[in-house]
Coordinates of N, CA and C in Angstrom, one line a residue:
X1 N -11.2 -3.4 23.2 CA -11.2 -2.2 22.4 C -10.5 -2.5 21.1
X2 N -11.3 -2.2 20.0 CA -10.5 -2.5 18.7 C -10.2 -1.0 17.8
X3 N -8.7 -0.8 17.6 CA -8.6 0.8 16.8 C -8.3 0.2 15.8
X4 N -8.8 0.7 14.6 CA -7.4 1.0 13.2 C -7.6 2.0 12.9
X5 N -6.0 2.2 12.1 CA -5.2 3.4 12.2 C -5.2 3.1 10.4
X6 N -5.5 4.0 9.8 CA -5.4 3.7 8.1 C -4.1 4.8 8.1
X7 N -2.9 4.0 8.3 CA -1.4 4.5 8.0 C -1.2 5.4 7.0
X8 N -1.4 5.2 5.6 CA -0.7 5.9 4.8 C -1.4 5.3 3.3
X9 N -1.3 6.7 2.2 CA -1.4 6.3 1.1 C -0.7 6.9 0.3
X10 N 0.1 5.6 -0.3 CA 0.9 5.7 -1.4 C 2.2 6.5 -0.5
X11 N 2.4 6.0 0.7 CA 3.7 5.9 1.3 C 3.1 7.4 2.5
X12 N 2.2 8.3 1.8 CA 2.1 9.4 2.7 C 1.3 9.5 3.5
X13 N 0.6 10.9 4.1 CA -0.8 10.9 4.9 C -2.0 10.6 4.0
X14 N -2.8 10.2 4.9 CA -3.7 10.2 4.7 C -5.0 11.0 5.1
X15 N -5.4 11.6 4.0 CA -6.1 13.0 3.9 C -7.9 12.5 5.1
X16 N -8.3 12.9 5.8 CA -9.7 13.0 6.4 C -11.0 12.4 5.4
X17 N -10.5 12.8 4.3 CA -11.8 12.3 3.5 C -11.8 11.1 2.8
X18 N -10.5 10.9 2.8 CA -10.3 9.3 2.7 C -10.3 8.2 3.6
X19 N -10.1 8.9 4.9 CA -10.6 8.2 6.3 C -12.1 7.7 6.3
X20 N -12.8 8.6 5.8 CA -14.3 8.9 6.0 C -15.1 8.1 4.9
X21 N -14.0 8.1 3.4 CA -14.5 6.8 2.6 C -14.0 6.0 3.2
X22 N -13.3 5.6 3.7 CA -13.0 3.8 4.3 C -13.9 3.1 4.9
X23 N -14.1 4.2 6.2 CA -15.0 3.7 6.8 C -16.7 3.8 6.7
X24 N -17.1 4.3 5.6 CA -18.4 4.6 5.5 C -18.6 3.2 4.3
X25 N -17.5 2.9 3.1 CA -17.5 2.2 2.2 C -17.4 0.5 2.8
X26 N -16.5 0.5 4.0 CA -16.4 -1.0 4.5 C -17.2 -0.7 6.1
X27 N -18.1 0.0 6.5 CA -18.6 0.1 7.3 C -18.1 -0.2 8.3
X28 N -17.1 0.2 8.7 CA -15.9 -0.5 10.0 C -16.4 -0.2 11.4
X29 N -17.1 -1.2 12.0 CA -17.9 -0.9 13.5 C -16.8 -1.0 14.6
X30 N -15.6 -0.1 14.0 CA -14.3 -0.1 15.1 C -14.0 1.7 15.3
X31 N -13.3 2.1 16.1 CA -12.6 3.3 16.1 C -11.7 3.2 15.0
X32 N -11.7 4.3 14.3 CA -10.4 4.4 12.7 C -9.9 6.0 12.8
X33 N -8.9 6.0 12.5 CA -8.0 7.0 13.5 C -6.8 7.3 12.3
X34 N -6.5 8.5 12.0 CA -5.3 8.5 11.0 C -4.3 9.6 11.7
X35 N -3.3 9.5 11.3 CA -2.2 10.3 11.7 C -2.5 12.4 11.8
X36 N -1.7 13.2 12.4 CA -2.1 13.9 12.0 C -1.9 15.1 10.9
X37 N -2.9 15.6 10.5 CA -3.0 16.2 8.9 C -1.3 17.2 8.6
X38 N -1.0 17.6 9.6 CA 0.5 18.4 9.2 C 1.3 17.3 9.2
X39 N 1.7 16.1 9.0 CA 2.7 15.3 8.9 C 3.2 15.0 7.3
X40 N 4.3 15.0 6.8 CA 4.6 15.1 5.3 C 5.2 13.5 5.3
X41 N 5.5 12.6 6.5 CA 5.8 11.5 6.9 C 4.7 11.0 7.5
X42 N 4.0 9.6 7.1 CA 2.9 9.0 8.8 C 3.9 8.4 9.7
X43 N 3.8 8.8 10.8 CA 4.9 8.6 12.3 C 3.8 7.0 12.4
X44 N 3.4 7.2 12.5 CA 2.7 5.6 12.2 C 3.2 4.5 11.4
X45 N 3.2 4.9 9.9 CA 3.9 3.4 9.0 C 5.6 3.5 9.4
X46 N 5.7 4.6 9.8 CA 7.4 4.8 10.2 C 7.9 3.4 11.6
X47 N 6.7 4.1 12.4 CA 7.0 3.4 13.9 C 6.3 2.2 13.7
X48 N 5.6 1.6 13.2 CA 4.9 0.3 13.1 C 4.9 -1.1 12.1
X49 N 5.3 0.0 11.0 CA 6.0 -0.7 9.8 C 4.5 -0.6 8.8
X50 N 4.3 -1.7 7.9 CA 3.5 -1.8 6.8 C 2.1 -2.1 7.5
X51 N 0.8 -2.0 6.3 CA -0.4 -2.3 6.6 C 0.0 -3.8 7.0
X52 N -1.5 -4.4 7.3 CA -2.0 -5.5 7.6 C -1.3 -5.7 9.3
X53 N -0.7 -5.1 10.0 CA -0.2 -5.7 11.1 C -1.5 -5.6 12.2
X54 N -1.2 -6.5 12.9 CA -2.5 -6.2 14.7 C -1.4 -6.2 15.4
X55 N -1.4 -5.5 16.3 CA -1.0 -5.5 17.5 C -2.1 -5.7 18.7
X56 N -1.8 -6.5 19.6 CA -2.3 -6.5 20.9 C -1.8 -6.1 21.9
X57 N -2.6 -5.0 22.7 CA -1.8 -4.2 23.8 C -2.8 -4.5 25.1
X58 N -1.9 -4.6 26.0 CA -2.8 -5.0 27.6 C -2.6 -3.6 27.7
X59 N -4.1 -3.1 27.8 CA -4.6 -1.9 28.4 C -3.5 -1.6 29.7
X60 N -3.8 -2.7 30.4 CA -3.4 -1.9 32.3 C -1.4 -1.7 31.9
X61 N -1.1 -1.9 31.3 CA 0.5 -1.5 31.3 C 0.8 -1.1 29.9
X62 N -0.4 -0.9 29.1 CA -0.4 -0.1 27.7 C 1.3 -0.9 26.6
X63 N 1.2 -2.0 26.7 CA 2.8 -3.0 26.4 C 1.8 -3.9 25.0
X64 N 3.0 -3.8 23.9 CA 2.6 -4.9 23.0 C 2.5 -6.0 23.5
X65 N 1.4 -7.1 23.8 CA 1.8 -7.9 23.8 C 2.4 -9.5 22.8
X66 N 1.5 -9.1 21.5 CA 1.3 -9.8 20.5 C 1.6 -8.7 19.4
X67 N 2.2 -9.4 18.2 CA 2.2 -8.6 17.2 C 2.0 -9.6 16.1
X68 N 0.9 -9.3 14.8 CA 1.2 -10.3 13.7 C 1.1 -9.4 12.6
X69 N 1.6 -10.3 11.3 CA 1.5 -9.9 10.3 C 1.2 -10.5 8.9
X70 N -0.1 -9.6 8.4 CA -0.9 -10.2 7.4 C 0.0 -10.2 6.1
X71 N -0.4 -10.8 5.3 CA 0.1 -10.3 3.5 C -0.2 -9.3 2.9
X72 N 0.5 -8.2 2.9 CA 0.5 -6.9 2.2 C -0.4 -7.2 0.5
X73 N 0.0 -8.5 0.2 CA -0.5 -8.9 -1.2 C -2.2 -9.6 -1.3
X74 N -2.5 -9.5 -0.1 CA -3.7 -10.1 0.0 C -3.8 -11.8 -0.1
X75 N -2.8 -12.7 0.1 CA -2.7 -14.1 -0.1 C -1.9 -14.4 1.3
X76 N -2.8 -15.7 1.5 CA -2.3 -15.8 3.1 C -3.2 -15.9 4.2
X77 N -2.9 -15.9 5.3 CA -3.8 -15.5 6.5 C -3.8 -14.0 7.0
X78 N -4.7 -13.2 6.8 CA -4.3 -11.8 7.4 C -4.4 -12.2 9.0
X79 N -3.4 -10.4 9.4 CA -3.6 -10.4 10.9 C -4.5 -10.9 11.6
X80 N -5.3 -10.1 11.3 CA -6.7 -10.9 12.2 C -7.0 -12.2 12.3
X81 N -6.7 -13.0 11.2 CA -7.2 -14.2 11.2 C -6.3 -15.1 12.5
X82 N -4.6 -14.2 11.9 CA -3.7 -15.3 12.7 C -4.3 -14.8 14.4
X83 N -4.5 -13.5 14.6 CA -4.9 -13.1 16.1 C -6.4 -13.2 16.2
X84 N -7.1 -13.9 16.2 CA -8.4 -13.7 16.9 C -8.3 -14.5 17.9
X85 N -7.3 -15.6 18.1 CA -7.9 -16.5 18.7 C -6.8 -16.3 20.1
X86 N -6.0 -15.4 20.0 CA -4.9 -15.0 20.8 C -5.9 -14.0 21.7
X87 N -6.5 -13.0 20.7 CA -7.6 -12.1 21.5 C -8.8 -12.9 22.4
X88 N -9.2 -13.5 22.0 CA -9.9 -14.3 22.3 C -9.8 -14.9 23.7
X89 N -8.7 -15.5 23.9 CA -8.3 -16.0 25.1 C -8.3 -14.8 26.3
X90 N -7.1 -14.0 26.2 CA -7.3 -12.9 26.6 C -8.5 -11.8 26.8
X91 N -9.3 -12.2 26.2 CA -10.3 -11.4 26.6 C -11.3 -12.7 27.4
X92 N -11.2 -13.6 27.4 CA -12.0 -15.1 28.5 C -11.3 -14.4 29.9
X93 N -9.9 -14.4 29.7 CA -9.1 -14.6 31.2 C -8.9 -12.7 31.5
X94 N -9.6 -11.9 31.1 CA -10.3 -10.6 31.3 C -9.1 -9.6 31.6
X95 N -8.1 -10.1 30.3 CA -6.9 -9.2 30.3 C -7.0 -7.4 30.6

């Protein structure tokens, strides 16, 4: 199961209709999910920290097990790149 969460813009919430360009503009064939609309804070970039991170959670005890982190600046290896191959395994041995 893959979520993203589009944390915040410009430090705040992020409004529904900018969920809805994200995903319609980069066609994201994932669940995308944003904080909720009465929040003047996202409890998300709070509790998680900045864009670009993956986390990997084993469903059956709902526990991080993996966490990485991409370049906020776009140079580098993003999350994904550094976790696919962590996912990968994990989903062979039918975590």
């Amino acid at each position: 199961m893959v979520v993203e969460i589009l944390e915040s813009n410009a430090g705040g919430p992020v409004p529904r209709t900018q969920l809805d360009a994200w995903v319609n503009t980069y066609r994201i064939p994932v669940t995308a999910v944003i904080d909720p609309p009465d929040e003047r804070v996202t409890r998300t970039l709070m509790t998680y920290g900045v864009r670009e991170s993956l986390f990997v959670v084993d469903l059956r005890t709902m526990r991080i097990v993996n966490k990485y982190n991409g370049s906020v600046a776009g140079v580098g290896p993003s999350s994904i790149t550094q976790g696919v191959t962590r996912i990968l395994e994990l989903l062979a041995g039918g975590m």
